[in-house]
Amino acid sequence: MAMTSPQRIDYHGMPAIHLRSPDGAEAIVLEHGGHIVSWKSVNGVERLYMSPNSLFTVGQPVRGGVPVIFPQFGGLGKLQAHGFARRMNWTLVDARLGEDYAIAHLRLIDTEETRAQWPHAFALEIAVNVTGARLDIELEVSNTGDEPFDFMAALHTYCAVREVEECSVNGLRGQSCLDRLTNKEFREAKDALTIDQEVDRIYYDTRKPLMLNEPQRGLVIQSENMPETVVWNPWEERCAQLTDMPKDGFRRMICIEAAVIRNPVKLQPGEEWWGRQTLMTLD
Ligand code: TA6
């Protein structure tokens, strides 16, 4: 296969970088939000859900792919839902090819606009690495100011599925979890979590790899340094309220998110933190 350097492309009117590893694995990352909008492993099949009705508008979140959530998860704070990182323009720092991988680094640093919402000096960097059957997403946060700060973060990954009712998520049994729909905590009793209604849960202390199983294919999902796993599917009614998703969009996706929510990370001046999510296809 010919070596193709990472290429700057236009994706729905937004500047993006197209990574293509020499082994054929591919990803597309927007400067807007440092947002991964496409990932295909070596077999060329798209594994991230992207809503065909998504907005690609400056200042607005994209629906699908991997939104970067920082410094607040959901409505758990005073900022707009899921914080500001997914709405901002990031800068491409570097993109290159190795023998069997392609990698891009994008950065977001504080600006007048971010400080007006969250008065801290920070640098956020995302590294997106594709190789073979695997996508690695690493998020790094640095405190570049003189005061400590706390933050939550998530890689809000929209996994593409052919039919959500035919898939299951394994590896969560025994984990304690907050059901955000009822606000009740419970321990997961199921080996295989299946989706046939709205699901919005935060599983705590998830350390084992998870498996997203579908007929004839599977995805292994692992995280490091991000102790929570969020599982979300809006199902029919809630999906119909999302103007940037088609009516049946909920059937084609399940969000399996690596997150740090319950105990926000505290960073002293000069300190850094990193977290990672890895997806690996099994087909
Ligand atoms: O991660 C799950 C969640 O927080 C849900 O509660 C749901 O609202 C979803 O994220 C999407 O949020 P958004 O702000 O992108 O519509």
Coordinates of C-alpha atoms and ligand atoms in Angstrom, one line a residue:
M1 CA 0.0 0.0 0.0
A2 CA 1.4 3.5 -0.9
M3 CA 2.5 5.7 2.0
T4 CA 0.3 8.7 2.1
S5 CA 1.2 11.5 4.5
P6 CA -1.5 12.8 6.7
Q7 CA -3.5 15.2 4.6
R8 CA -5.4 18.3 5.5
I9 CA -8.9 18.0 4.1
D10 CA -12.2 19.8 4.3
Y11 CA -14.8 17.8 6.2
H12 CA -18.3 19.4 5.9
G13 CA -16.7 22.8 5.6
M14 CA -14.4 22.3 8.5
P15 CA -10.6 21.9 8.5
A16 CA -9.6 18.3 9.3
I17 CA -6.7 16.0 9.1
H18 CA -7.0 12.6 7.4
L19 CA -4.7 10.0 8.9
R20 CA -4.0 6.8 6.9
S21 CA -1.6 4.3 8.3
P22 CA 0.5 2.3 5.8
D23 CA -1.5 -0.8 6.9
G24 CA -4.7 0.9 5.7
A25 CA -6.3 2.0 9.1
E26 CA -7.8 5.5 8.8
A27 CA -9.1 8.3 10.9
I28 CA -10.3 11.8 10.3
V29 CA -9.9 14.5 13.1
L30 CA -11.5 17.9 13.0
E31 CA -9.7 21.0 14.3
H32 CA -13.1 21.9 15.7
G33 CA -13.2 20.2 19.1
G34 CA -10.2 18.0 18.3
H35 CA -13.1 15.8 17.3
I36 CA -12.5 12.4 15.7
V37 CA -15.3 12.0 13.1
S38 CA -14.3 8.8 11.4
W39 CA -12.3 5.7 12.2
K40 CA -11.9 2.7 9.9
S41 CA -9.6 -0.2 11.0
V42 CA -7.7 -2.2 8.4
N43 CA -10.8 -3.8 6.9
G44 CA -12.1 -0.4 5.9
V45 CA -15.3 -0.5 7.8
E46 CA -16.4 2.7 9.6
R47 CA -16.7 2.0 13.3
L48 CA -17.8 5.4 14.6
Y49 CA -21.4 6.6 14.3
M50 CA -21.7 10.1 12.8
S51 CA -25.2 11.6 12.6
P52 CA -26.1 12.5 9.0
N53 CA -28.0 15.5 10.6
S54 CA -25.0 16.7 12.6
L55 CA -24.3 20.4 12.6
F56 CA -20.8 21.4 11.5
T57 CA -21.0 24.9 12.9
V58 CA -18.4 26.9 14.7
G59 CA -19.2 27.1 18.4
Q60 CA -21.6 24.1 18.2
P61 CA -21.0 20.5 19.1
V62 CA -20.8 17.7 16.4
R63 CA -23.2 14.8 16.9
G64 CA -21.2 11.5 16.6
G65 CA -17.6 10.5 16.5
V66 CA -15.6 11.2 19.6
P67 CA -16.5 14.5 21.3
V68 CA -13.9 15.6 23.8
I69 CA -15.6 16.5 27.1
F70 CA -13.7 19.0 29.3
P71 CA -13.8 20.5 31.9
Q72 CA -17.3 19.5 33.0
F73 CA -19.3 16.3 32.3
G74 CA -22.9 16.9 31.2
G75 CA -24.7 19.3 33.5
L76 CA -22.6 18.5 36.6
G77 CA -21.5 22.1 37.1
K78 CA -22.1 25.7 36.1
L79 CA -20.8 25.5 32.5
Q80 CA -22.7 24.6 29.4
A81 CA -23.4 20.9 28.9
H82 CA -20.2 18.9 28.6
G83 CA -18.0 22.0 28.9
F84 CA -16.5 24.0 26.2
A85 CA -13.7 21.9 24.6
R86 CA -16.0 20.3 22.0
R87 CA -17.1 23.7 20.8
M88 CA -13.7 25.3 20.4
N89 CA -11.2 25.4 17.5
W90 CA -8.1 23.4 18.3
T91 CA -4.8 23.6 16.6
L92 CA -3.1 20.8 14.7
V93 CA 0.4 20.5 16.3
D94 CA 1.8 17.6 14.4
A95 CA 0.7 14.7 12.1
R96 CA 2.9 12.0 10.9
L97 CA 3.3 8.4 9.6
G98 CA 5.3 5.6 11.2
E99 CA 6.0 2.2 9.6
D100 CA 2.6 0.9 10.7
Y101 CA 0.7 3.8 12.3
A102 CA -0.4 7.3 11.7
I103 CA -0.7 9.9 14.5
A104 CA -2.0 13.4 15.0
H105 CA -1.7 15.8 17.9
L106 CA -4.1 18.7 18.4
R107 CA -4.0 21.3 21.1
L108 CA -6.4 23.6 22.8
I109 CA -5.1 26.3 25.2
D110 CA -7.0 28.8 27.2
T111 CA -8.2 32.0 25.5
E112 CA -10.2 35.0 26.6
E113 CA -13.3 33.1 25.6
T114 CA -12.4 30.0 27.7
R115 CA -11.3 32.1 30.7
A116 CA -14.6 34.0 30.6
Q117 CA -16.3 30.7 31.3
W118 CA -13.6 28.9 33.4
P119 CA -10.9 31.2 34.8
H120 CA -7.9 28.9 34.4
A121 CA -4.8 28.6 32.3
F122 CA -4.6 25.1 30.7
A123 CA -3.3 23.2 27.8
L124 CA -5.3 20.3 26.4
E125 CA -3.7 17.9 23.9
I126 CA -5.2 15.0 22.1
A127 CA -3.2 12.3 20.4
V128 CA -5.1 10.2 17.9
N129 CA -3.2 7.1 16.7
V130 CA -4.4 4.5 14.2
T131 CA -2.8 1.2 13.5
G132 CA -4.2 -2.1 12.2
A133 CA -7.3 -2.9 14.1
R134 CA -6.7 -0.3 16.7
L135 CA -7.5 3.3 17.6
D136 CA -5.8 5.0 20.6
I137 CA -7.1 8.3 21.9
E138 CA -5.0 10.0 24.5
L139 CA -6.1 13.2 26.3
E140 CA -3.6 15.2 28.2
V141 CA -4.4 18.1 30.5
S142 CA -1.7 20.5 31.8
N143 CA -2.1 23.3 34.4
T144 CA -0.2 26.1 32.9
G145 CA -1.3 28.7 35.4
D146 CA -0.5 29.7 39.0
E147 CA -3.6 28.3 40.7
P148 CA -4.8 24.7 41.1
F149 CA -7.9 23.6 39.2
D150 CA -10.3 20.7 39.1
F151 CA -11.8 19.1 36.0
M152 CA -13.9 16.3 34.7
A153 CA -13.2 14.8 31.2
A154 CA -14.6 12.2 28.9
L155 CA -14.0 10.7 25.5
H156 CA -17.7 10.5 24.5
T157 CA -17.3 7.8 21.9
Y158 CA -20.2 7.0 19.6
C159 CA -19.6 3.4 18.5
A160 CA -21.4 2.5 15.3
V161 CA -23.6 -0.6 15.4
R162 CA -25.7 -2.2 12.7
E163 CA -28.7 -2.6 14.9
V164 CA -28.6 -1.6 18.6
E165 CA -31.0 -4.3 19.7
E166 CA -28.7 -7.0 18.4
C167 CA -25.7 -5.9 20.3
S168 CA -24.5 -6.3 23.9
V169 CA -21.9 -4.8 26.1
N170 CA -19.9 -7.3 28.2
G171 CA -17.6 -6.7 31.1
L172 CA -19.7 -4.5 33.4
R173 CA -21.1 -7.2 35.7
G174 CA -20.6 -6.4 39.3
Q175 CA -19.7 -2.8 38.7
S176 CA -21.6 -0.2 40.7
C177 CA -23.4 2.3 38.6
L178 CA -25.4 5.5 38.6
D179 CA -28.6 5.3 36.5
R180 CA -28.9 8.9 35.4
L181 CA -32.5 8.4 34.4
T182 CA -33.7 7.4 37.9
N183 CA -30.7 8.9 39.8
K184 CA -30.4 5.6 41.6
E185 CA -27.2 3.6 42.2
F186 CA -27.1 -0.1 41.7
R187 CA -24.8 -3.0 41.0
E188 CA -24.8 -4.3 37.4
A189 CA -26.1 -7.9 37.5
K190 CA -26.0 -8.7 33.8
D191 CA -23.1 -10.3 32.0
A192 CA -24.3 -8.9 28.8
L193 CA -26.0 -5.5 28.8
T194 CA -28.5 -5.2 26.0
I195 CA -30.2 -2.1 24.9
D196 CA -33.9 -2.0 24.3
Q197 CA -34.8 1.3 25.9
E198 CA -33.1 4.6 26.9
V199 CA -29.9 4.1 28.8
D200 CA -27.8 6.7 30.5
R201 CA -25.5 5.3 33.1
I202 CA -22.2 6.0 34.7
Y203 CA -20.4 2.8 35.7
Y204 CA -17.7 3.4 38.4
D205 CA -14.2 2.0 38.7
T206 CA -14.4 0.1 35.4
R207 CA -11.0 -1.5 35.0
K208 CA -11.6 -4.5 32.8
P209 CA -11.7 -4.3 29.0
L210 CA -15.3 -4.1 27.7
M211 CA -16.6 -5.9 24.7
L212 CA -19.2 -4.5 22.3
N213 CA -20.6 -7.6 20.7
E214 CA -22.6 -7.7 17.5
P215 CA -23.5 -10.6 15.2
Q216 CA -20.3 -11.4 13.3
R217 CA -18.2 -8.6 14.8
G218 CA -16.9 -7.1 18.0
L219 CA -15.0 -4.2 19.5
V220 CA -12.8 -4.3 22.5
I221 CA -12.8 -1.0 24.5
Q222 CA -10.2 -0.3 27.1
S223 CA -9.4 2.8 29.1
E224 CA -6.6 3.9 31.3
N225 CA -6.7 6.6 34.0
M226 CA -10.4 7.2 33.2
P227 CA -12.2 5.3 35.9
E228 CA -15.8 5.7 34.8
T229 CA -17.5 4.2 31.8
V230 CA -20.6 6.0 30.5
V231 CA -23.1 4.0 28.5
W232 CA -25.7 6.1 26.6
N233 CA -28.4 5.4 24.1
P234 CA -31.2 8.0 23.8
W235 CA -33.7 5.5 22.4
E236 CA -36.8 6.6 20.4
E237 CA -38.4 9.4 22.3
R238 CA -35.3 11.3 23.4
C239 CA -33.7 10.8 19.9
A240 CA -36.7 12.4 18.4
Q241 CA -35.9 15.5 20.5
L242 CA -32.4 15.7 19.2
T243 CA -32.6 17.9 16.2
D244 CA -29.2 16.9 15.0
M245 CA -30.1 13.2 14.8
P246 CA -32.4 11.3 12.5
K247 CA -35.4 9.6 14.0
D248 CA -33.8 6.1 13.8
G249 CA -30.3 7.3 14.6
F250 CA -30.5 5.7 18.0
R251 CA -30.5 2.3 16.3
R252 CA -27.1 2.8 14.8
M253 CA -25.1 3.9 17.8
I254 CA -24.2 3.3 21.4
C255 CA -21.9 5.6 23.3
I256 CA -19.3 3.9 25.4
E257 CA -17.4 6.7 27.0
A258 CA -14.2 6.7 29.0
A259 CA -14.5 9.3 31.7
V260 CA -13.4 10.9 34.9
I261 CA -16.5 12.3 36.7
R262 CA -17.0 11.2 40.3
N263 CA -13.7 12.4 41.6
P264 CA -12.6 15.3 39.4
V265 CA -8.9 15.5 38.8
K266 CA -7.1 18.2 40.8
L267 CA -4.1 19.7 39.1
Q268 CA -1.6 21.9 40.8
P269 CA 0.3 24.6 38.8
G270 CA 2.8 22.8 36.5
E271 CA 1.1 19.4 36.8
E272 CA -0.2 17.2 34.1
W273 CA -2.7 14.4 33.8
W274 CA -3.5 12.0 31.0
G275 CA -6.2 9.5 30.2
R276 CA -6.7 7.1 27.3
Q277 CA -9.3 5.1 25.5
T278 CA -8.4 2.3 23.1
L279 CA -10.8 0.6 20.6
M280 CA -9.9 -2.6 18.8
T281 CA -11.9 -4.4 16.2
L282 CA -12.1 -8.2 16.4
D283 CA -13.4 -8.9 12.9
Ligands
TA6_1 O1 -22.9 10.9 28.1 C1 -24.2 10.8 28.1 C2 -24.9 12.2 28.1 O2 -24.4 13.0 29.1 C3 -26.4 12.0 28.1 O3 -27.0 12.4 29.3 C4 -26.9 12.7 26.8 O4 -27.5 13.9 27.0 C5 -25.6 12.8 26.0 O5 -24.5 12.8 26.8 C6 -25.5 13.8 24.9 O6 -25.3 15.1 25.3 P1 -25.3 16.3 24.3 O7 -25.0 17.5 25.1 O8 -24.2 16.0 23.3 O9 -26.7 16.3 23.6

